[in-house]
Every structure is written in structure tokens, then in C-alpha cells.
Amino acid sequence: MKKTDFKKKLKHLYGAPIGDFVEVDVPPMAFVMVDGAGDPNVAEAYQLAVQSLYGVSYAMKFSAKTDLERDYVVPPLEGLWWADDPAAFITRQKDQWRWTMMIMVPDFVTQDMFDVAVAKTRVKTGALPQSLRLGRLHEGASLQTLHVGSYDSEGPILAKLHDQIMPARGLTFNGPHHEIYLSDPRRTAPAKLKTILRQPVE
């Protein structure tokens, strides 16, 4: 049985040059999603969100492999981040952040498969976030780059995007700041973390 790796199949969405923002057109995609707010380093809701997303995602993967004979690598964790003042990301005022954490879901995974996966995950882990859902996101035109380094070192490149690159190209914000976490922070040194930074624009 062939296993699909969406990071390779959708290389233009899960890859970008370092130090330069490139334009991408992001199509409508399905995700398992959980909403929350606050500093991800200390908020218990954030830890529960990530745990729940992975639990449901792997349950759906095994269901697809058994029932549909279609196997795939569970895609990386992603996050939408926003605040009343976008500068809160540059200054790293994490208590002001709001977020939607999510993992991409292949189109062949159905709502019924999601519902069964949620039930199985609840049995294993207990309570799940109320906002846990299967949803779709269409970002369209976006700018993205690959950041290598700690999450807290993203400030200067985001400042450059907001204050120089977007104004120079006549672009404005058209959705929350989007991050795709290509590295596992539990196994990767902060200086070597790889993160796609994406900003929908218009």
C-alpha cells in the first residue's frame, strides 16, 4: 500500500526559501481545528489542543488505511495566530495572542470518519476541547518564507514583512498569520527549528 506524504506532494505549500517571501496560491484545504488564546508555553488549553489534534488525526489515518486502503503520513502541526494589534507578534506579547491550531486532513477523509475518530480519542484521553472540529480554510494569495531558528526569533522577519515587503508590493493583511511546524520541538534544538511563515494577502 502506497503511503502519501503531503509535505512532498504539496511541496510548494510546505516549502519556501530562507530569507525571502515567495507568493503562493493556497487552495481550499480541510483541517482538524481547535481554537484557543494565551501564551502557548503556559496555557493548558494549548497542550490539550495539540494532544487532541494528534489523537484524532492518527485515529483517522488508521481508519483510512483499514477502511479505504489509503495510507498517508499525518501532516505537520499548523497554527493560525492573531491579536488585536499585529505588533504583538513582533514584540512577542504572547498573553495577547489568539490561535487556531490545526492538522491538515486529506480530502478522502469524511465527516463520519472524523466523528468516529473523535469518539475513539475521547475514550482514550477523556475530555476534548469544545471547539474541536473538521473545517475548511481557503487562504488564496499568500506570502511565505522558511524560518530556521527559535520561535522567538521570528520577530525581525515578521517586522520586515509587515513594514517593508507588504507595503512595497501594495499588499495588506487578508487573514491571520499562519505557521507550519516542520520540526518537532521536543527533538530539535531551538536554533535548528524549521517553520514556514505564511501571511494571506490582498
PDB file of N, CA, C and O in Angstrom, residues 3 14 19 21 31 40 42 47 52 56 63 65 76-77 82 92 104-105 110 114 119 126 132 163 175-176 181 198 201:
ATOM      1  N   LYS A   3       2.057   4.964   0.604  1.00  0.00           N
ATOM      2  CA  LYS A   3       1.796   5.964   1.649  1.00  0.00           C
ATOM      3  C   LYS A   3       2.069   7.351   1.075  1.00  0.00           C
ATOM      4  O   LYS A   3       3.164   7.631   0.582  1.00  0.00           O
ATOM      5  N   TYR A  14       4.466  23.453   1.539  1.00  0.00           N
ATOM      6  CA  TYR A  14       5.230  23.055   2.722  1.00  0.00           C
ATOM      7  C   TYR A  14       6.724  23.328   2.560  1.00  0.00           C
ATOM      8  O   TYR A  14       7.548  22.752   3.274  1.00  0.00           O
ATOM      9  N   GLY A  19      14.799  33.493   4.047  1.00  0.00           N
ATOM     10  CA  GLY A  19      15.144  34.905   3.899  1.00  0.00           C
ATOM     11  C   GLY A  19      14.425  35.641   2.789  1.00  0.00           C
ATOM     12  O   GLY A  19      14.698  36.821   2.552  1.00  0.00           O
ATOM     13  N   PHE A  21      10.399  36.086   0.891  1.00  0.00           N
ATOM     14  CA  PHE A  21       8.982  35.730   0.852  1.00  0.00           C
ATOM     15  C   PHE A  21       8.555  35.505  -0.594  1.00  0.00           C
ATOM     16  O   PHE A  21       8.757  36.370  -1.453  1.00  0.00           O
ATOM     17  N   PHE A  31      -9.004  20.708   7.551  1.00  0.00           N
ATOM     18  CA  PHE A  31      -8.163  20.605   8.739  1.00  0.00           C
ATOM     19  C   PHE A  31      -8.991  20.138   9.933  1.00  0.00           C
ATOM     20  O   PHE A  31     -10.186  20.441  10.030  1.00  0.00           O
ATOM     21  N   PRO A  40       1.220  30.045  24.394  1.00  0.00           N
ATOM     22  CA  PRO A  40       1.255  28.594  24.165  1.00  0.00           C
ATOM     23  C   PRO A  40       2.246  27.861  25.062  1.00  0.00           C
ATOM     24  O   PRO A  40       2.139  26.641  25.230  1.00  0.00           O
ATOM     25  N   VAL A  42       2.515  28.242  28.274  1.00  0.00           N
ATOM     26  CA  VAL A  42       1.993  28.011  29.627  1.00  0.00           C
ATOM     27  C   VAL A  42       0.509  27.667  29.654  1.00  0.00           C
ATOM     28  O   VAL A  42       0.015  27.163  30.666  1.00  0.00           O
ATOM     29  N   GLN A  47      -1.859  22.864  25.262  1.00  0.00           N
ATOM     30  CA  GLN A  47      -1.372  21.478  25.334  1.00  0.00           C
ATOM     31  C   GLN A  47      -2.490  20.490  25.032  1.00  0.00           C
ATOM     32  O   GLN A  47      -2.292  19.508  24.308  1.00  0.00           O
ATOM     33  N   SER A  52      -5.104  16.644  21.422  1.00  0.00           N
ATOM     34  CA  SER A  52      -6.353  16.219  20.805  1.00  0.00           C
ATOM     35  C   SER A  52      -6.230  16.146  19.289  1.00  0.00           C
ATOM     36  O   SER A  52      -6.743  15.212  18.650  1.00  0.00           O
ATOM     37  N   VAL A  56      -6.824  12.573  17.250  1.00  0.00           N
ATOM     38  CA  VAL A  56      -7.861  12.420  16.228  1.00  0.00           C
ATOM     39  C   VAL A  56      -7.230  12.176  14.856  1.00  0.00           C
ATOM     40  O   VAL A  56      -7.722  11.353  14.068  1.00  0.00           O
ATOM     41  N   SER A  63      -7.994   4.630  10.319  1.00  0.00           N
ATOM     42  CA  SER A  63      -9.283   4.313   9.731  1.00  0.00           C
ATOM     43  C   SER A  63      -9.200   4.313   8.211  1.00  0.00           C
ATOM     44  O   SER A  63      -9.742   3.425   7.535  1.00  0.00           O
ATOM     45  N   LYS A  65      -6.572   3.793   6.414  1.00  0.00           N
ATOM     46  CA  LYS A  65      -5.745   2.658   5.996  1.00  0.00           C
ATOM     47  C   LYS A  65      -6.548   1.369   6.023  1.00  0.00           C
ATOM     48  O   LYS A  65      -6.462   0.540   5.103  1.00  0.00           O
ATOM     49  N   PRO A  76       2.142  17.902   9.274  1.00  0.00           N
ATOM     50  CA  PRO A  76       2.664  18.618  10.448  1.00  0.00           C
ATOM     51  C   PRO A  76       1.611  19.501  11.113  1.00  0.00           C
ATOM     52  O   PRO A  76       0.617  19.879  10.505  1.00  0.00           O
ATOM     53  N   LEU A  77       1.875  19.830  12.373  1.00  0.00           N
ATOM     54  CA  LEU A  77       1.043  20.772  13.112  1.00  0.00           C
ATOM     55  C   LEU A  77       1.155  22.153  12.471  1.00  0.00           C
ATOM     56  O   LEU A  77       2.236  22.570  12.032  1.00  0.00           O
ATOM     57  N   TRP A  82      -3.321  35.377  15.748  1.00  0.00           N
ATOM     58  CA  TRP A  82      -3.719  36.765  15.552  1.00  0.00           C
ATOM     59  C   TRP A  82      -3.865  37.459  16.901  1.00  0.00           C
ATOM     60  O   TRP A  82      -3.912  36.840  17.965  1.00  0.00           O
ATOM     61  N   ARG A  92       6.406  39.831  20.758  1.00  0.00           N
ATOM     62  CA  ARG A  92       6.252  38.549  21.470  1.00  0.00           C
ATOM     63  C   ARG A  92       5.426  38.695  22.743  1.00  0.00           C
ATOM     64  O   ARG A  92       5.708  38.065  23.767  1.00  0.00           O
ATOM     65  N   MET A 104      -3.708  19.235   8.802  1.00  0.00           N
ATOM     66  CA  MET A 104      -4.388  19.034   7.529  1.00  0.00           C
ATOM     67  C   MET A 104      -4.957  17.619   7.418  1.00  0.00           C
ATOM     68  O   MET A 104      -4.367  16.661   7.912  1.00  0.00           O
ATOM     69  N   VAL A 105      -6.125  17.525   6.754  1.00  0.00           N
ATOM     70  CA  VAL A 105      -6.831  16.260   6.576  1.00  0.00           C
ATOM     71  C   VAL A 105      -7.012  16.006   5.080  1.00  0.00           C
ATOM     72  O   VAL A 105      -7.498  16.887   4.357  1.00  0.00           O
ATOM     73  N   THR A 110     -13.705  11.483   5.537  1.00  0.00           N
ATOM     74  CA  THR A 110     -15.068  12.014   5.603  1.00  0.00           C
ATOM     75  C   THR A 110     -15.419  12.524   7.000  1.00  0.00           C
ATOM     76  O   THR A 110     -14.709  12.247   7.985  1.00  0.00           O
ATOM     77  N   PHE A 114     -14.209  11.325  10.777  1.00  0.00           N
ATOM     78  CA  PHE A 114     -13.793  12.260  11.820  1.00  0.00           C
ATOM     79  C   PHE A 114     -14.577  12.020  13.102  1.00  0.00           C
ATOM     80  O   PHE A 114     -14.005  11.968  14.199  1.00  0.00           O
ATOM     81  N   ALA A 119     -14.683  10.066  18.780  1.00  0.00           N
ATOM     82  CA  ALA A 119     -15.220   9.177  19.817  1.00  0.00           C
ATOM     83  C   ALA A 119     -14.128   8.264  20.363  1.00  0.00           C
ATOM     84  O   ALA A 119     -14.029   8.050  21.583  1.00  0.00           O
ATOM     85  N   GLY A 126     -10.072  11.146  27.440  1.00  0.00           N
ATOM     86  CA  GLY A 126     -11.015  11.892  28.269  1.00  0.00           C
ATOM     87  C   GLY A 126     -11.563  13.091  27.519  1.00  0.00           C
ATOM     88  O   GLY A 126     -11.730  13.061  26.302  1.00  0.00           O
ATOM     89  N   LEU A 132     -13.096  21.574  19.019  1.00  0.00           N
ATOM     90  CA  LEU A 132     -12.543  20.565  18.116  1.00  0.00           C
ATOM     91  C   LEU A 132     -13.519  20.307  16.977  1.00  0.00           C
ATOM     92  O   LEU A 132     -14.682  19.999  17.204  1.00  0.00           O
ATOM     93  N   ASP A 163       6.337  45.743   7.568  1.00  0.00           N
ATOM     94  CA  ASP A 163       6.700  47.152   7.405  1.00  0.00           C
ATOM     95  C   ASP A 163       7.379  47.481   6.079  1.00  0.00           C
ATOM     96  O   ASP A 163       7.409  48.647   5.674  1.00  0.00           O
ATOM     97  N   GLY A 175      -6.037  37.791   6.404  1.00  0.00           N
ATOM     98  CA  GLY A 175      -6.202  36.594   7.218  1.00  0.00           C
ATOM     99  C   GLY A 175      -5.121  36.533   8.276  1.00  0.00           C
ATOM    100  O   GLY A 175      -4.155  37.306   8.258  1.00  0.00           O
ATOM    101  N   PRO A 176      -5.254  35.610   9.232  1.00  0.00           N
ATOM    102  CA  PRO A 176      -4.290  35.505  10.319  1.00  0.00           C
ATOM    103  C   PRO A 176      -2.908  35.037   9.859  1.00  0.00           C
ATOM    104  O   PRO A 176      -2.769  34.363   8.830  1.00  0.00           O
ATOM    105  N   TYR A 181       4.770  23.920  11.301  1.00  0.00           N
ATOM    106  CA  TYR A 181       5.909  23.471  12.100  1.00  0.00           C
ATOM    107  C   TYR A 181       6.496  22.193  11.498  1.00  0.00           C
ATOM    108  O   TYR A 181       5.980  21.095  11.703  1.00  0.00           O
ATOM    109  N   ARG A 198       3.630  32.085   6.945  1.00  0.00           N
ATOM    110  CA  ARG A 198       2.765  32.447   5.828  1.00  0.00           C
ATOM    111  C   ARG A 198       1.823  33.582   6.239  1.00  0.00           C
ATOM    112  O   ARG A 198       1.313  33.589   7.352  1.00  0.00           O
ATOM    113  N   VAL A 201      -2.638  37.567   1.838  1.00  0.00           N
ATOM    114  CA  VAL A 201      -2.597  38.982   1.484  1.00  0.00           C
ATOM    115  C   VAL A 201      -3.619  39.288   0.387  1.00  0.00           C
ATOM    116  O   VAL A 201      -4.152  38.402  -0.266  1.00  0.00           O
TER     117      VAL A 201
END
